[in-house]
Short mmCIF file of C-alpha atoms in Angstrom, two decimals:
data_model
loop_
_atom_site.label_atom_id
_atom_site.label_comp_id
_atom_site.label_asym_id
_atom_site.label_seq_id
_atom_site.Cartn_x
_atom_site.Cartn_y
_atom_site.Cartn_z
CA UNK A 19 -0.10 0.17 -0.09
CA UNK A 20 1.84 3.56 -1.39
CA UNK A 21 2.71 5.61 1.99
CA UNK A 22 0.14 8.55 0.94
CA UNK A 23 -2.87 5.84 0.84
CA UNK A 24 -1.10 4.76 4.59
CA UNK A 25 -1.25 8.15 6.08
CA UNK A 26 -4.98 8.93 4.39
CA UNK A 27 -5.99 6.51 6.84
CA UNK A 28 -5.15 7.23 9.37
CA UNK A 29 -6.15 10.43 9.27
CA UNK A 30 -9.62 9.24 8.57
CA UNK A 31 -9.94 6.36 11.41
CA UNK A 32 -8.52 9.24 13.76
CA UNK A 33 -11.14 11.60 12.81
CA UNK A 34 -14.12 8.79 12.94
CA UNK A 35 -12.41 7.70 15.94
CA UNK A 36 -12.19 11.98 17.35
CA UNK A 37 -16.41 11.94 15.89
CA UNK A 38 -17.07 8.46 17.67
CA UNK A 39 -15.97 9.96 21.37
CA UNK A 40 -18.30 13.30 20.70
CA UNK A 41 -20.93 12.03 19.61
CA UNK A 42 -20.65 9.49 22.93
CA UNK A 43 -19.68 12.71 25.58
CA UNK A 44 -22.86 14.35 23.56
CA UNK A 45 -24.88 11.53 24.25
CA UNK A 46 -23.63 10.66 28.12
CA UNK A 47 -23.85 15.03 28.82
CA UNK A 48 -27.43 14.89 27.69
CA UNK A 49 -28.35 12.01 29.57
CA UNK A 50 -26.70 12.56 33.11
CA UNK A 51 -25.43 15.96 32.97
CA UNK A 52 -21.95 17.39 32.15
CA UNK A 53 -20.62 16.82 36.22
CA UNK A 54 -21.96 13.22 36.55
CA UNK A 55 -20.08 12.01 33.40
CA UNK A 56 -16.64 10.92 33.34
CA UNK A 57 -14.17 10.43 30.73
CA UNK A 58 -14.08 7.04 31.93
CA UNK A 59 -17.89 7.11 30.98
CA UNK A 60 -17.03 8.15 27.97
CA UNK A 61 -14.39 6.15 27.06
CA UNK A 62 -16.87 3.07 27.85
CA UNK A 63 -19.47 4.80 26.05
CA UNK A 64 -16.99 5.46 23.26
CA UNK A 65 -15.64 1.47 23.26
CA UNK A 66 -11.83 3.37 23.40
CA UNK A 67 -9.51 3.17 25.18
CA UNK A 68 -9.14 5.60 28.15
CA UNK A 69 -5.69 6.98 26.65
CA UNK A 70 -7.70 7.60 23.01
CA UNK A 71 -9.88 10.35 24.65
CA UNK A 72 -6.27 12.41 25.30
CA UNK A 73 -4.82 11.60 22.11
CA UNK A 74 -7.75 14.26 21.49
CA UNK A 75 -8.46 16.38 24.10
CA UNK A 76 -6.08 17.99 26.76
CA UNK A 77 -9.02 16.88 29.92
CA UNK A 78 -12.72 16.75 29.58
CA UNK A 79 -13.37 20.91 30.02
CA UNK A 80 -11.83 20.56 26.43
CA UNK A 81 -13.71 17.91 26.02
CA UNK A 82 -16.92 19.39 27.23
CA UNK A 83 -16.37 22.89 24.51
CA UNK A 84 -16.14 20.97 21.70
CA UNK A 85 -19.46 19.22 21.79
CA UNK A 86 -21.12 22.80 20.74
CA UNK A 87 -18.44 22.63 17.98
CA UNK A 88 -19.32 19.16 16.53
CA UNK A 89 -22.88 19.48 16.49
CA UNK A 90 -23.19 22.90 14.70
CA UNK A 91 -20.22 21.24 12.09
CA UNK A 92 -23.31 18.48 12.08
CA UNK A 93 -26.04 20.77 12.15
CA UNK A 94 -24.58 22.15 8.50
CA UNK A 95 -24.05 19.29 6.78
CA UNK A 96 -27.57 18.93 7.78
CA UNK A 97 -28.85 21.98 6.37
CA UNK A 98 -26.57 22.86 3.33
CA UNK A 99 -28.10 20.14 1.39
CA UNK A 100 -31.43 21.34 1.85
CA UNK A 101 -30.55 25.46 0.90
CA UNK A 102 -31.62 25.68 -3.10
CA UNK A 103 -29.69 28.46 -4.94
CA UNK A 104 -31.96 30.63 -5.88
CA UNK A 105 -34.99 30.88 -3.50
CA UNK A 106 -35.52 34.29 -1.21
CA UNK A 107 -33.63 34.99 1.91
CA UNK A 108 -36.65 34.61 4.05
CA UNK A 109 -37.23 30.81 2.31
CA UNK A 110 -33.59 30.36 3.29
CA UNK A 111 -33.80 31.70 7.27
CA UNK A 112 -36.87 29.14 7.62
CA UNK A 113 -35.20 26.04 6.06
CA UNK A 114 -32.14 27.17 8.75
CA UNK A 115 -34.71 27.42 11.72
CA UNK A 116 -36.48 24.62 10.81
CA UNK A 117 -33.80 22.20 10.03
CA UNK A 118 -32.59 23.08 14.10
CA UNK A 119 -35.22 21.73 15.66
CA UNK A 120 -35.43 18.73 13.04
CA UNK A 121 -31.48 18.38 14.66
CA UNK A 122 -32.73 18.74 17.92
CA UNK A 123 -35.64 16.17 17.31
CA UNK A 124 -33.07 13.46 16.14
CA UNK A 125 -30.57 14.30 18.52
CA UNK A 126 -32.47 15.18 21.85
CA UNK A 127 -29.16 14.32 24.05
CA UNK A 128 -27.98 17.51 22.10
CA UNK A 129 -30.91 19.54 22.73
CA UNK A 130 -30.54 18.97 26.16
CA UNK A 131 -26.60 19.16 26.76
CA UNK A 132 -26.83 22.38 25.54
CA UNK A 133 -29.99 24.13 26.37
CA UNK A 134 -29.40 22.75 29.36
CA UNK A 135 -26.09 22.71 31.00
CA UNK A 136 -23.71 24.56 28.40
CA UNK A 137 -25.83 27.15 27.28
CA UNK A 138 -27.23 28.82 30.58
CA UNK A 139 -23.85 28.53 32.42
CA UNK A 140 -20.56 30.54 32.52
CA UNK A 141 -19.65 27.62 29.46
CA UNK A 142 -21.45 29.65 27.35
CA UNK A 143 -18.96 32.42 27.37
CA UNK A 144 -16.12 30.43 26.98
CA UNK A 145 -14.33 31.75 23.29
CA UNK A 146 -14.83 28.45 21.38
CA UNK A 147 -18.98 27.80 23.04
CA UNK A 148 -19.25 32.10 21.61
CA UNK A 149 -18.08 31.52 18.79
CA UNK A 150 -19.77 28.36 17.59
CA UNK A 151 -23.01 30.48 19.10
CA UNK A 152 -21.98 33.15 17.09
CA UNK A 153 -21.12 31.21 13.88
CA UNK A 154 -24.60 30.16 13.82
CA UNK A 155 -26.54 33.41 15.33
CA UNK A 156 -24.57 35.78 12.48
CA UNK A 157 -26.65 33.28 9.36
CA UNK A 158 -29.76 34.63 10.90
CA UNK A 159 -28.69 37.85 10.84
CA UNK A 160 -27.19 38.22 6.67
CA UNK A 161 -30.38 36.40 6.08
CA UNK A 162 -32.28 39.06 7.52
CA UNK A 163 -30.03 41.65 6.68
CA UNK A 164 -31.08 40.41 2.73
CA UNK A 165 -34.68 39.85 2.92
CA UNK A 166 -35.38 43.57 4.19
CA UNK A 167 -33.15 45.19 1.05
CA UNK A 168 -35.63 42.59 -1.02
CA UNK A 169 -38.65 44.27 0.16
CA UNK A 170 -39.91 41.23 2.14
CA UNK A 171 -39.24 42.07 5.72
CA UNK A 172 -39.80 46.08 6.39
CA UNK A 173 -36.77 48.55 6.95
CA UNK A 174 -37.72 49.31 10.09
CA UNK A 175 -36.79 45.67 11.18
CA UNK A 176 -33.45 45.35 13.80
CA UNK A 177 -31.74 42.45 12.30
CA UNK A 178 -29.95 41.97 15.50
CA UNK A 179 -33.29 41.89 17.38
CA UNK A 180 -35.09 39.56 15.15
CA UNK A 181 -32.30 37.71 15.78
CA UNK A 182 -32.82 37.60 19.13
CA UNK A 183 -36.45 37.01 19.04
CA UNK A 184 -35.74 34.04 16.15
CA UNK A 185 -32.65 32.63 18.97
CA UNK A 186 -35.08 33.00 22.10
CA UNK A 187 -37.53 31.95 20.80
CA UNK A 188 -35.90 28.91 19.67
CA UNK A 189 -34.13 28.52 23.04
CA UNK A 190 -38.16 28.57 25.10
CA UNK A 191 -39.35 25.93 23.12
CA UNK A 192 -36.59 23.12 23.32
CA UNK A 193 -35.53 23.93 26.98
CA UNK A 194 -39.69 22.84 27.92
CA UNK A 195 -39.48 20.44 25.63
CA UNK A 196 -36.83 18.96 26.80
CA UNK A 197 -37.66 19.36 30.81
CA UNK A 198 -41.45 18.61 30.93
CA UNK A 199 -40.51 15.30 28.85
CA UNK A 200 -41.08 16.03 24.68
CA UNK A 201 -44.55 15.75 25.48
CA UNK A 202 -44.81 18.06 21.34
CA UNK A 203 -43.56 18.22 18.86
CA UNK A 204 -40.90 20.32 18.60
CA UNK A 205 -40.34 20.47 14.47
CA UNK A 206 -44.82 21.17 14.52
CA UNK A 207 -43.90 24.31 17.50
CA UNK A 208 -40.82 25.54 15.91
CA UNK A 209 -42.82 26.12 12.33
CA UNK A 210 -45.97 27.90 13.94
CA UNK A 211 -42.67 30.03 15.91
CA UNK A 212 -41.64 30.75 12.60
CA UNK A 213 -44.82 31.63 11.00
CA UNK A 214 -45.32 34.22 13.91
CA UNK A 215 -42.32 35.82 13.82
CA UNK A 216 -42.39 36.26 10.10
CA UNK A 217 -45.42 37.90 9.94
CA UNK A 218 -43.94 39.85 12.74
CA UNK A 219 -40.82 40.74 9.74
CA UNK A 220 -42.69 41.53 6.15
CA UNK A 221 -42.97 44.42 4.96
CA UNK A 222 -46.49 46.48 5.50
#
């Protein structure tokens, strides 16, 4: 086997193991809470030696801070194929907003660890977490600005206030859904929320 091929296989295996560890950490943090989950627990769930975790993460805190970035990246991979070039900004905004609810519904452990563990805590101010959240929020701001320029949304609409309303509504719906045993259809509620906000944003 050529050296280049061997290197690529090693890199692929390394990426897969890293993703395996992150997936196990997300699941356990969501189920048990960050404080009650040890690296030993994560290694067992990921089916890797404990030493392997230290190959990728300096300590538990480093692993915790990587969970949002990894899940946002997975969310982007789910969202991008759904965005049709040429769609108006408001439609793209709807797709991005709704895909997030779908991702949370499919990955409730991620929802729990982010909205109930990370976001309400000092961890939200950590540079890596803040950067991941800011990158996501900026997509909303950019699309809202485009919708204003296109005349879909009213000129008096402040893009950052509109983004805050969308993100705040998302956080509230998700937190209540998680805290009360996921008793309603999160995606359906998200759709109703978008419809309400969108109707308040449109040009009169």
